[in-house]
mmCIF file of C-alpha atoms and ligand atoms in Angstrom:
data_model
loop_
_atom_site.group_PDB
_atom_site.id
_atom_site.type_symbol
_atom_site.label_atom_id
_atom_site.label_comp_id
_atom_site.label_asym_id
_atom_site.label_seq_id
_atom_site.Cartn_x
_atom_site.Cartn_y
_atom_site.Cartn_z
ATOM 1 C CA UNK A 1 35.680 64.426 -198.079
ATOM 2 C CA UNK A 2 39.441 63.576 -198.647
ATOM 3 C CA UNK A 3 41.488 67.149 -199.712
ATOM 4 C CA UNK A 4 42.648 65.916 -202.700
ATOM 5 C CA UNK A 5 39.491 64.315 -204.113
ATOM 6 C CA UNK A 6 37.709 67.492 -203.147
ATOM 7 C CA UNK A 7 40.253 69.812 -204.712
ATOM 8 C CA UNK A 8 40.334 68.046 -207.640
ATOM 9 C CA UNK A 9 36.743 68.291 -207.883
ATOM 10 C CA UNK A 10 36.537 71.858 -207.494
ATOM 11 C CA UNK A 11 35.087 71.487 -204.409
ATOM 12 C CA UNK A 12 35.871 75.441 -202.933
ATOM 13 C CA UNK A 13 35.806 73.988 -199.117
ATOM 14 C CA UNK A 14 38.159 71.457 -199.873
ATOM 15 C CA UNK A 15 40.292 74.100 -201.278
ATOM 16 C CA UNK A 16 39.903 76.636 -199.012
ATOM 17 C CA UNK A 17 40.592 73.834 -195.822
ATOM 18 C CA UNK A 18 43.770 72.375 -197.960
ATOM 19 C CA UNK A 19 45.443 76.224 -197.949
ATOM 20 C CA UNK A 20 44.707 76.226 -194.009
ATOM 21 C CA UNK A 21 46.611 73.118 -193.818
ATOM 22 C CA UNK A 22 49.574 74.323 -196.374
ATOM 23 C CA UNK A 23 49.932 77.928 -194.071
ATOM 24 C CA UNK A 24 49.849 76.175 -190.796
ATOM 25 C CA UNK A 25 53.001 76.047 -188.556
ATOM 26 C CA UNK A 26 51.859 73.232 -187.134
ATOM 27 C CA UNK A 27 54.325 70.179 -186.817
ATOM 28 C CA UNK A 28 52.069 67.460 -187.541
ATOM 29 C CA UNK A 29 50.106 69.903 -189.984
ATOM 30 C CA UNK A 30 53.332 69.777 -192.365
ATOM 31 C CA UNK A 31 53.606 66.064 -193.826
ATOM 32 C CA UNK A 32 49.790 66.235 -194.586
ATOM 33 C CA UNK A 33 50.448 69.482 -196.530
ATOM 34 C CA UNK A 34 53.333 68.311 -198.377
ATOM 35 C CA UNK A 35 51.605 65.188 -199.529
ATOM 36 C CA UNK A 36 48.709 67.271 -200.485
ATOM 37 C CA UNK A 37 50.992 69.235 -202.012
ATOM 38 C CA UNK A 38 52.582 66.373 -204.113
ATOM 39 C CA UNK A 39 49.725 65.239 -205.155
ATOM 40 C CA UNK A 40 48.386 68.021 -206.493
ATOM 41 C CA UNK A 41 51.832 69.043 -208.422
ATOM 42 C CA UNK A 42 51.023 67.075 -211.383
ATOM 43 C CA UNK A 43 47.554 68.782 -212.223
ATOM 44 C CA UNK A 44 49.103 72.068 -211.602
ATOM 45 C CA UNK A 45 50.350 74.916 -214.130
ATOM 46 C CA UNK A 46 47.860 75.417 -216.337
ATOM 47 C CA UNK A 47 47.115 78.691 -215.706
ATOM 48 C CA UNK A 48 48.351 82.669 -216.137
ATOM 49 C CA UNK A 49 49.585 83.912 -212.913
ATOM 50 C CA UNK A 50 49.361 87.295 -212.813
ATOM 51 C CA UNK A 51 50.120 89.710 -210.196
ATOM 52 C CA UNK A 52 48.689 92.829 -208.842
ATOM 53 C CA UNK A 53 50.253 95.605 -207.159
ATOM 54 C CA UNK A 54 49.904 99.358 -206.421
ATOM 55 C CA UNK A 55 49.631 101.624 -203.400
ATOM 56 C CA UNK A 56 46.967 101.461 -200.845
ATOM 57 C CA UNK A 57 43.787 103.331 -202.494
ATOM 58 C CA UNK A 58 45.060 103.097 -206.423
ATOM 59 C CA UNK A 59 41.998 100.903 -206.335
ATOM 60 C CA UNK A 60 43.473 97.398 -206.420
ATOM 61 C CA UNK A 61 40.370 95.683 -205.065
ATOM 62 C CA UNK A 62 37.843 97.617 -207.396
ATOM 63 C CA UNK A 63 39.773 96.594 -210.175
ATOM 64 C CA UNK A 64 40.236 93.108 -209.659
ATOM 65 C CA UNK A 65 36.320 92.563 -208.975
ATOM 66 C CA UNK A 66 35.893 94.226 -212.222
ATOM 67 C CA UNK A 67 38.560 91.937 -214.061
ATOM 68 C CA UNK A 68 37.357 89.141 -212.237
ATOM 69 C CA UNK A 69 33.982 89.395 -213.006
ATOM 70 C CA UNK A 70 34.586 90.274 -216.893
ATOM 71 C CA UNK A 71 36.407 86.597 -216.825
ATOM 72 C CA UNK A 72 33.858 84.849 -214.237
ATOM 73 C CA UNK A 73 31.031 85.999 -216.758
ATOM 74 C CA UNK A 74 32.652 84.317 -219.424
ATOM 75 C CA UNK A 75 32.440 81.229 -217.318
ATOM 76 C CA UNK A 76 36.633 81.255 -216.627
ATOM 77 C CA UNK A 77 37.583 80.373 -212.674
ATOM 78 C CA UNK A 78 39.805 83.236 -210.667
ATOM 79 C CA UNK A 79 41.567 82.980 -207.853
ATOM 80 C CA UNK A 80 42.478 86.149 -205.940
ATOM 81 C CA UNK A 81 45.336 85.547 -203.212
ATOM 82 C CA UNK A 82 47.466 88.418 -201.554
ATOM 83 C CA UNK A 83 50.641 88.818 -200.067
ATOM 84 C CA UNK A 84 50.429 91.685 -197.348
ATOM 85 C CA UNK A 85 54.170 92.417 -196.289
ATOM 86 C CA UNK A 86 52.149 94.953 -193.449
ATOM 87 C CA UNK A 87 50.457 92.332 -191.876
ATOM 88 C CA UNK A 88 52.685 91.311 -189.566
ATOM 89 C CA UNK A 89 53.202 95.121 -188.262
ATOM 90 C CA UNK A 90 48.434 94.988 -188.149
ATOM 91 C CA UNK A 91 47.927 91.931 -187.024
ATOM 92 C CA UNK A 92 45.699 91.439 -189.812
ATOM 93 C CA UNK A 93 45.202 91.108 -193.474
ATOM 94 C CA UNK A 94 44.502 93.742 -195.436
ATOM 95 C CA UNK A 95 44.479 92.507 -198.867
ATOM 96 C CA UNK A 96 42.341 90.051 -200.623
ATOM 97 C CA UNK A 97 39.981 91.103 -198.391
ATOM 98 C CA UNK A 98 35.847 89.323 -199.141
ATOM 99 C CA UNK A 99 34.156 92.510 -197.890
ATOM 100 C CA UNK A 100 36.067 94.792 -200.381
ATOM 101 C CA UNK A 101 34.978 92.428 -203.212
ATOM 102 C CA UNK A 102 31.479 91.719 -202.383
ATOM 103 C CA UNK A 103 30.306 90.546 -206.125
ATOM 104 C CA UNK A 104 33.395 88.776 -207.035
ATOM 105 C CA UNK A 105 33.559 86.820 -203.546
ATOM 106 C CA UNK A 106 29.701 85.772 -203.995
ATOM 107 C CA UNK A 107 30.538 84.044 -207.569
ATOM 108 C CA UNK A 108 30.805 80.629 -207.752
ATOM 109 C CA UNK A 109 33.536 80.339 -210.171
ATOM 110 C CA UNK A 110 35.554 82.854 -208.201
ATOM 111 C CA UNK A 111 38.137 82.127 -205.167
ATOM 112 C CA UNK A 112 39.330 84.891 -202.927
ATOM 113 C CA UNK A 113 41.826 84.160 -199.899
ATOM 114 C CA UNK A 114 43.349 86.963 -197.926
ATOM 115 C CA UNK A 115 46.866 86.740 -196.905
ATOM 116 C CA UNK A 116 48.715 84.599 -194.422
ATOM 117 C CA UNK A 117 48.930 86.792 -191.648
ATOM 118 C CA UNK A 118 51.832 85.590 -190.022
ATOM 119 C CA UNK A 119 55.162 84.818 -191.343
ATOM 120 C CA UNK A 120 58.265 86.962 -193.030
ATOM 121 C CA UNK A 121 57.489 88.148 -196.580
ATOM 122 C CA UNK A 122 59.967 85.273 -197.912
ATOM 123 C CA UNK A 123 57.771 82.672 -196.078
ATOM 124 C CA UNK A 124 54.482 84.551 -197.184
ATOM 125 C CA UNK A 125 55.208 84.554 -200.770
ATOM 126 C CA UNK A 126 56.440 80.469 -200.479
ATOM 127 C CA UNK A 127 53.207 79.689 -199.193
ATOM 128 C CA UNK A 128 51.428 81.663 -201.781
ATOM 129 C CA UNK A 129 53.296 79.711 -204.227
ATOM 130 C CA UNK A 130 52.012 76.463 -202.650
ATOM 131 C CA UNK A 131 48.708 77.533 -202.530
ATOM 132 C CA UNK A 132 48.838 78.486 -206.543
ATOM 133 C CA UNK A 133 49.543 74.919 -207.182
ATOM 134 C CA UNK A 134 46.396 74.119 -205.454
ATOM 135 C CA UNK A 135 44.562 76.370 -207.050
ATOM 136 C CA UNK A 136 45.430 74.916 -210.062
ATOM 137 C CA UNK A 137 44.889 71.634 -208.830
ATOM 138 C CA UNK A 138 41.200 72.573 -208.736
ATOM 139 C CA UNK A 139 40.380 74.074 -211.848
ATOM 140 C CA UNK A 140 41.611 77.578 -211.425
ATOM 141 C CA UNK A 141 42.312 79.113 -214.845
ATOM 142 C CA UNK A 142 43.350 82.836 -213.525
ATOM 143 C CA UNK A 143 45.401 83.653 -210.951
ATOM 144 C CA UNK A 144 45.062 87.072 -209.229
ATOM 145 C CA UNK A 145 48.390 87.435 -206.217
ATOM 146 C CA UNK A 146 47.992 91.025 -205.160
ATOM 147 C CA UNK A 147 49.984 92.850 -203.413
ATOM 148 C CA UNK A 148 50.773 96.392 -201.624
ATOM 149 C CA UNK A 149 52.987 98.280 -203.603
ATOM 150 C CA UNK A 150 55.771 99.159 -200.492
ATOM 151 C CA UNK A 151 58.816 98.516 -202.735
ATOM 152 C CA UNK A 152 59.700 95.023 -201.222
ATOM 153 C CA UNK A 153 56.920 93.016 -202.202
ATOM 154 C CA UNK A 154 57.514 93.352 -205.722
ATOM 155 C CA UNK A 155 60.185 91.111 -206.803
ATOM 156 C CA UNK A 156 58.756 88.810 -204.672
ATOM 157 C CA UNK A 157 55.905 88.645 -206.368
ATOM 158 C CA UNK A 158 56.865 89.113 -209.783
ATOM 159 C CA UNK A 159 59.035 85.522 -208.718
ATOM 160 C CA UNK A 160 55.540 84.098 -208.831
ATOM 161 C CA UNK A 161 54.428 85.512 -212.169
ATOM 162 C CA UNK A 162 53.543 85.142 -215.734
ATOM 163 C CA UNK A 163 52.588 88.625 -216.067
ATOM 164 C CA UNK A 164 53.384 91.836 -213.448
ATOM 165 C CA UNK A 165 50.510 94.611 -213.463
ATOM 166 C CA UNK A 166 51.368 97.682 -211.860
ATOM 167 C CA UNK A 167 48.367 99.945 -211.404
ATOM 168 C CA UNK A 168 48.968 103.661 -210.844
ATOM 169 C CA UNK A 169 47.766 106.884 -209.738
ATOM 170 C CA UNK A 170 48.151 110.136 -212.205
ATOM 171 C CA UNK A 171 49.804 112.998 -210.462
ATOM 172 C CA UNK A 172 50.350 111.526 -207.212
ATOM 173 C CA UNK A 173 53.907 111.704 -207.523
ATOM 174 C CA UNK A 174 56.169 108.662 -208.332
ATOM 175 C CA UNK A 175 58.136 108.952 -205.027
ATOM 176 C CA UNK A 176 54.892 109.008 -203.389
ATOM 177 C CA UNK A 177 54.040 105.671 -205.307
ATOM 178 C CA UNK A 178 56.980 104.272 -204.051
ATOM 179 C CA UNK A 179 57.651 103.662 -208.022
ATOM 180 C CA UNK A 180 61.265 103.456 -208.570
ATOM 181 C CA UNK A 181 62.856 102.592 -211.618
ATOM 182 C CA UNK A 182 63.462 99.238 -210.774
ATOM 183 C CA UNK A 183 59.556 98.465 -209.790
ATOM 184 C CA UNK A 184 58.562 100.109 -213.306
ATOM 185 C CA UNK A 185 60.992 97.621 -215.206
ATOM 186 C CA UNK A 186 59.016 94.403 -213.456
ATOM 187 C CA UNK A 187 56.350 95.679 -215.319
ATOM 188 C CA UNK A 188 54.230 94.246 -218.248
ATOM 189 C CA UNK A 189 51.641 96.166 -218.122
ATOM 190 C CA UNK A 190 51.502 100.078 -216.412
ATOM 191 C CA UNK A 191 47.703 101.172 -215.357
ATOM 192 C CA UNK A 192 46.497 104.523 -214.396
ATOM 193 C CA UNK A 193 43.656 103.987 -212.710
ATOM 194 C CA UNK A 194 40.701 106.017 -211.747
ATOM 195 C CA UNK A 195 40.530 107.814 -215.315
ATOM 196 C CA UNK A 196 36.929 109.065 -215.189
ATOM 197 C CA UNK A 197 35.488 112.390 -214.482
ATOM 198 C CA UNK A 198 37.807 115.409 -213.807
ATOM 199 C CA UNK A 199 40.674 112.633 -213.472
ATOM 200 C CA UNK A 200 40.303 111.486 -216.883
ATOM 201 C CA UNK A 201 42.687 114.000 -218.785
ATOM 202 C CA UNK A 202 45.273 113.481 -216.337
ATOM 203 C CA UNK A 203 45.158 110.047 -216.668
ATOM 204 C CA UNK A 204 45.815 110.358 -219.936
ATOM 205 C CA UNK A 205 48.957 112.585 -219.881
ATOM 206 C CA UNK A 206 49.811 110.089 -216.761
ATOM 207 C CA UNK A 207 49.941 107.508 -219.610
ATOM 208 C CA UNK A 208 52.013 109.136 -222.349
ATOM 209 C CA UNK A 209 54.441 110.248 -219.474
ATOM 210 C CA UNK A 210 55.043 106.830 -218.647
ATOM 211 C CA UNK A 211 54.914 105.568 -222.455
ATOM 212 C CA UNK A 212 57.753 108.015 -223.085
ATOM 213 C CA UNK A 213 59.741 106.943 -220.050
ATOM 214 C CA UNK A 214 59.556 103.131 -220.932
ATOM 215 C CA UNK A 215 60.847 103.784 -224.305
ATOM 216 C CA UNK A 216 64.390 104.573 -222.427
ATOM 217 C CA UNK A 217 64.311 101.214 -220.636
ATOM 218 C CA UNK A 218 66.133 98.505 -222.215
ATOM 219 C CA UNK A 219 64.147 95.553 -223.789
ATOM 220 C CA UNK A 220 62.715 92.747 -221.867
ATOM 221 C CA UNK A 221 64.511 89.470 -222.900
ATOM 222 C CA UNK A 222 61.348 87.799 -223.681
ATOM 223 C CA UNK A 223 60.438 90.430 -226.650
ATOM 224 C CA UNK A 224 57.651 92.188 -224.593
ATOM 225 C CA UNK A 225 56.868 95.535 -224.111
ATOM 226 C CA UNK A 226 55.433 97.000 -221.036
ATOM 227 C CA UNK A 227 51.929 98.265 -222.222
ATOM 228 C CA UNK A 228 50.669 101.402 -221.006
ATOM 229 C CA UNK A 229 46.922 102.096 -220.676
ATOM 230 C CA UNK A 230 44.032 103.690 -218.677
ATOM 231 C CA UNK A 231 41.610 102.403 -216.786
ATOM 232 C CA UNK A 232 38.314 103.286 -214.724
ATOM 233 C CA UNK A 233 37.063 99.932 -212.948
ATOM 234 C CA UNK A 234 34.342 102.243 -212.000
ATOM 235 C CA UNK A 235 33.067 103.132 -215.427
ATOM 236 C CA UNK A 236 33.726 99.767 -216.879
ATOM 237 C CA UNK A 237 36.232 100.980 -219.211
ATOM 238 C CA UNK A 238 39.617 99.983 -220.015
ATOM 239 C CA UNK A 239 39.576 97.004 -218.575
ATOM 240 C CA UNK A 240 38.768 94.688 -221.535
ATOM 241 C CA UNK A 241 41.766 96.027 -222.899
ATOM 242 C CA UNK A 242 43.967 95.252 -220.091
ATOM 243 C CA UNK A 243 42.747 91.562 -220.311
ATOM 244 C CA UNK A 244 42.992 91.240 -223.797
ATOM 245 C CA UNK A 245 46.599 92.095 -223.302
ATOM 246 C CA UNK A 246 47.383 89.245 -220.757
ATOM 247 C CA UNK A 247 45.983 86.950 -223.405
ATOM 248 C CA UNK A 248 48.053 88.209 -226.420
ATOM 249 C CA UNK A 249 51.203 88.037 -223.738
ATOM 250 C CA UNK A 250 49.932 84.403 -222.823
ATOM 251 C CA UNK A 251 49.926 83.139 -226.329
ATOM 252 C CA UNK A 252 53.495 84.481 -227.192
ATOM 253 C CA UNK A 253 55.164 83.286 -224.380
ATOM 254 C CA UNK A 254 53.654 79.736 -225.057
ATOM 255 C CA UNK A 255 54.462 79.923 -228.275
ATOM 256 C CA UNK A 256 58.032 81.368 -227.802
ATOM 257 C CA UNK A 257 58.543 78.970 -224.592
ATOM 258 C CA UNK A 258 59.194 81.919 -222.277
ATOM 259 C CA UNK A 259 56.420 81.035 -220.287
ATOM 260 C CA UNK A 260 57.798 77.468 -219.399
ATOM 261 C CA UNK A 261 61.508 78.671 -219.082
ATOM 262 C CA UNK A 262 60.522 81.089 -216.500
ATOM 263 C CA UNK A 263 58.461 79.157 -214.760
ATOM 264 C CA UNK A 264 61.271 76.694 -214.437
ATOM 265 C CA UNK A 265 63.906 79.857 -213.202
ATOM 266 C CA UNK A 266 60.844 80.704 -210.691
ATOM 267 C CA UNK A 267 60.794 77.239 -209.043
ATOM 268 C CA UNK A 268 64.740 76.917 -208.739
ATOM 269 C CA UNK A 269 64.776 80.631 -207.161
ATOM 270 C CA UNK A 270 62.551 78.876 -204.307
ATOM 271 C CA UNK A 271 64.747 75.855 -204.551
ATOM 272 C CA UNK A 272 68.004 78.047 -203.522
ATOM 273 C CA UNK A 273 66.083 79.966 -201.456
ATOM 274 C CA UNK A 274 64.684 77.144 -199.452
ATOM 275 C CA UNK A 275 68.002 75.336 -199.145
ATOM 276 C CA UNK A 276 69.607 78.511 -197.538
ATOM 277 C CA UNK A 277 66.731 78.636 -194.945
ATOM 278 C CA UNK A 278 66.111 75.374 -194.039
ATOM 279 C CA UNK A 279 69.514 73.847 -194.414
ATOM 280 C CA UNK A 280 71.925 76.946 -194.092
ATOM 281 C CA UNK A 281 74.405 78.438 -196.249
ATOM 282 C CA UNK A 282 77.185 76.261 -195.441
ATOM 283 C CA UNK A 283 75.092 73.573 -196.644
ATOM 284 C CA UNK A 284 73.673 76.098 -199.333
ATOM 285 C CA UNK A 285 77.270 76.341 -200.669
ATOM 286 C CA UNK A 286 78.392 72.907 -200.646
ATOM 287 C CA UNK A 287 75.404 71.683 -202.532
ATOM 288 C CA UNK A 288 76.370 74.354 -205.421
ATOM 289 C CA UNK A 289 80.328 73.557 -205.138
ATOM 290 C CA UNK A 290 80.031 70.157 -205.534
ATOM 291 C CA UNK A 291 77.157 70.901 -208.679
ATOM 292 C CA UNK A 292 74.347 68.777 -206.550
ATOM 293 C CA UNK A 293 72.091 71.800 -206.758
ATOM 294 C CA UNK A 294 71.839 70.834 -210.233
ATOM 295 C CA UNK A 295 71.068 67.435 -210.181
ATOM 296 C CA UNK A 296 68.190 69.042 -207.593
ATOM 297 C CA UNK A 297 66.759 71.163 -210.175
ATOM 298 C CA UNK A 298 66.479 68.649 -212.686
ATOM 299 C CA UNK A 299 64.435 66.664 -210.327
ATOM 300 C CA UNK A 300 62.256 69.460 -209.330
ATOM 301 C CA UNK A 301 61.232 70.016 -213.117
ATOM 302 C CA UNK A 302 60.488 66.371 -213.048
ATOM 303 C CA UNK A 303 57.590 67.234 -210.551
ATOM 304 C CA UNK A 304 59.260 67.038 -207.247
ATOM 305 C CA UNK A 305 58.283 69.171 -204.607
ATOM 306 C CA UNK A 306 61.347 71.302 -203.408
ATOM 307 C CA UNK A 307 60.300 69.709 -199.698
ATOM 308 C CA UNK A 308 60.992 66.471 -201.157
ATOM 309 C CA UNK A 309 63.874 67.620 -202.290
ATOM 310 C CA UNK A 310 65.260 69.135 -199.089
ATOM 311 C CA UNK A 311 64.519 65.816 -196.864
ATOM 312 C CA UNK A 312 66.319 63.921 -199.576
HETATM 313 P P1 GDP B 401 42.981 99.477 -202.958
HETATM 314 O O1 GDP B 401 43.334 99.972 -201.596
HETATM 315 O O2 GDP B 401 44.137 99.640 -203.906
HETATM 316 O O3 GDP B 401 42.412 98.100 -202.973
HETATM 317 O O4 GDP B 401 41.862 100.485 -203.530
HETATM 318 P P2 GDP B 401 40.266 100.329 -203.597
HETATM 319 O O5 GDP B 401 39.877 99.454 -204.715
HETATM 320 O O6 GDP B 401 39.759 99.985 -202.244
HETATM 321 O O7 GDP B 401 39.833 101.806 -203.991
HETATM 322 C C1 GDP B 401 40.136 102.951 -203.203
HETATM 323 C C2 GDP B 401 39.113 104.034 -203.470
HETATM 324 O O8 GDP B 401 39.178 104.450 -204.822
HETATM 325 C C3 GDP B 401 37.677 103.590 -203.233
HETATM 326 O O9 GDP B 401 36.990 104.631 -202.619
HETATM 327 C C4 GDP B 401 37.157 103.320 -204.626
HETATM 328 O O10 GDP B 401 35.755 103.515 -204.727
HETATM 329 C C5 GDP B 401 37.901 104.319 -205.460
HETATM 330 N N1 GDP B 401 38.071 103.820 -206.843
HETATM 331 C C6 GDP B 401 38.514 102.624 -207.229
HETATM 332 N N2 GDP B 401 38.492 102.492 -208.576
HETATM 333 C C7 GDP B 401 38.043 103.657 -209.059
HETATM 334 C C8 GDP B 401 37.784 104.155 -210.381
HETATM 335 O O11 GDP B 401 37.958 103.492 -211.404
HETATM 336 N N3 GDP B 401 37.325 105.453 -210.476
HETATM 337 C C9 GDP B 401 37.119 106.218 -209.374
HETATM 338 N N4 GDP B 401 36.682 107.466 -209.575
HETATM 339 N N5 GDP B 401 37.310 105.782 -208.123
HETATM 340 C C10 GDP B 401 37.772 104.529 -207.955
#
């Protein structure tokens, strides 16, 4: 079946094949992609984004199957795709892994690709971003991008983003969570996980902690405030909650246009970005000197793709 008519479909083979062909390094592999690509740009972008991150064991995976089956249920398509900024260092992916999320990888209306194991995080993250539009391009509603919480990922990811969920452990220590100050401001939403049995209390405290802590950070421009809450993906609790939030954030930031604005800043941060890699910064600069870069922009929010833009 031709990629696009298959994507468009919904077909989950011709998605799955069409991400193959957007992560491969392969020469002749890349004017396929960025046709695909183009083609799929104008069904695109209507979804929430959202991303994921924590450390290792906070219970990332158990949480998403639970959130992704809560919304799969309902009869809403999820995509799960990672960013692993360790799996160049294993050789392997370690996130968005199918065994870890054996119920959610066996639903039909779900979608769960591990991450491109190759690459720098910066080329990672730009094919994640091509493989959200394809996503998109077939249906997908919800958009799961986790990630390892090792403090560089982050505001990488958070360039992808509607919504940033940070899930966290109570009492292990916020060095030990690699949670700086800086991580804890990306945040929407702040989740201590694991609050069930002897955990539970702690959890709690965990969350007024943090509550009190956010209340000293300045406002987010977009009139949101970081919720704080608890969660046990094991119990089934909290995680209703959690979802209901992303909806309520949603909604606003339709209605206030945040959502579209920032989706706009995302795709000329890739722009820039792009420009400096593929075409260097002498190029970069003369491009912004000369106000061109604009005149680039404007095109991409006319539904370019930023490769188009580059060759032109
Ligand atoms: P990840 O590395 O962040 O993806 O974490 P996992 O989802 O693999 O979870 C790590 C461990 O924590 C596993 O042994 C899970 O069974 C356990 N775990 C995850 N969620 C919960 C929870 O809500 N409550 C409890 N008690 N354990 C959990």
């Amino acid at each position: 079946m031709d990629l696009y008519k298959g994507i468009i479909k919904g077909d989950i083979a011709s998605l799955a094949k069409g991400i193959t062909l957007i992560e491969s390094t392969l020469y002749e592999d890349e004017k396929r992609a960025q046709e695909l690509l183009k083609n799929c740009l104008p069904k695109s972008g209507k979804s929430i984004r959202i991303g994921i991150t924590g450390i290792p064991g906070v219970g990332k995976s158990t949480f998403i199957e639970n959130f992704g089956k809560l919304l799969t249920n309902k009869g809403k398509k999820v995509a799960v795709l990672a960013i692993d900024p360790t799996s160049e260092k294993t050789q392997g992916s370690i996130l968005g892994d199918k065994s870890r999320m054996h119920k959610l990888s066996s639903d039909k209306n779900a979608f769960i690709r591990p991450s491109p194991n190759r690459g720098t995080l910066g080329g990672v993250a730009s094919k994640t971003r091509e493989s959200i539009i394809l996503c998109e391009a077939a249906g997908f509603e919800i958009i799961l991008i986790e990630t390892v919480g090792v403090g560089q990922s982050e505001t990488t990811v958070k360039k992808l983003v509607d919504f940033f969920l940070l899930l966290m452990l109570a009492g292990a220590g916020d060095e030990l969570q690699g949670i700086k100050r800086g991580i804890m401001e990306l945040a929407d939403a702040l989740v201590i996980t694991k609050a069930d049995g002897d955990n539970k209390q702690k959890a709690n405290n965990a969350a007024l902690e943090y509550q009190r802590a956010l209340h000293l950070f300045p406002a987010m421009e977009n009139g949101w405030t970081t919720k704080v809450s608890t969660c046990s993906a094991l119990e089934n609790k909290g995680v209703v909650k959690i979802i209901e939030a992303i909806d309520t954030f949603n909604n606003k930031m339709i209605n206030n246009n945040w959502k579209i604005k920032n989706r706009i800043e995302q795709n000329s941060y890739w722009l820039h970005l792009k420009i400096k890699e593929e075409l260097g910064n002498k190029k970069y600069k003369s491009l912004v000197d000369s106000g061109k870069i604009k005149l680039l922009e404007k095109e991409l929010e006319k539904g370019k793709t930023i490769q188009q833009l580059i060759e032109y």
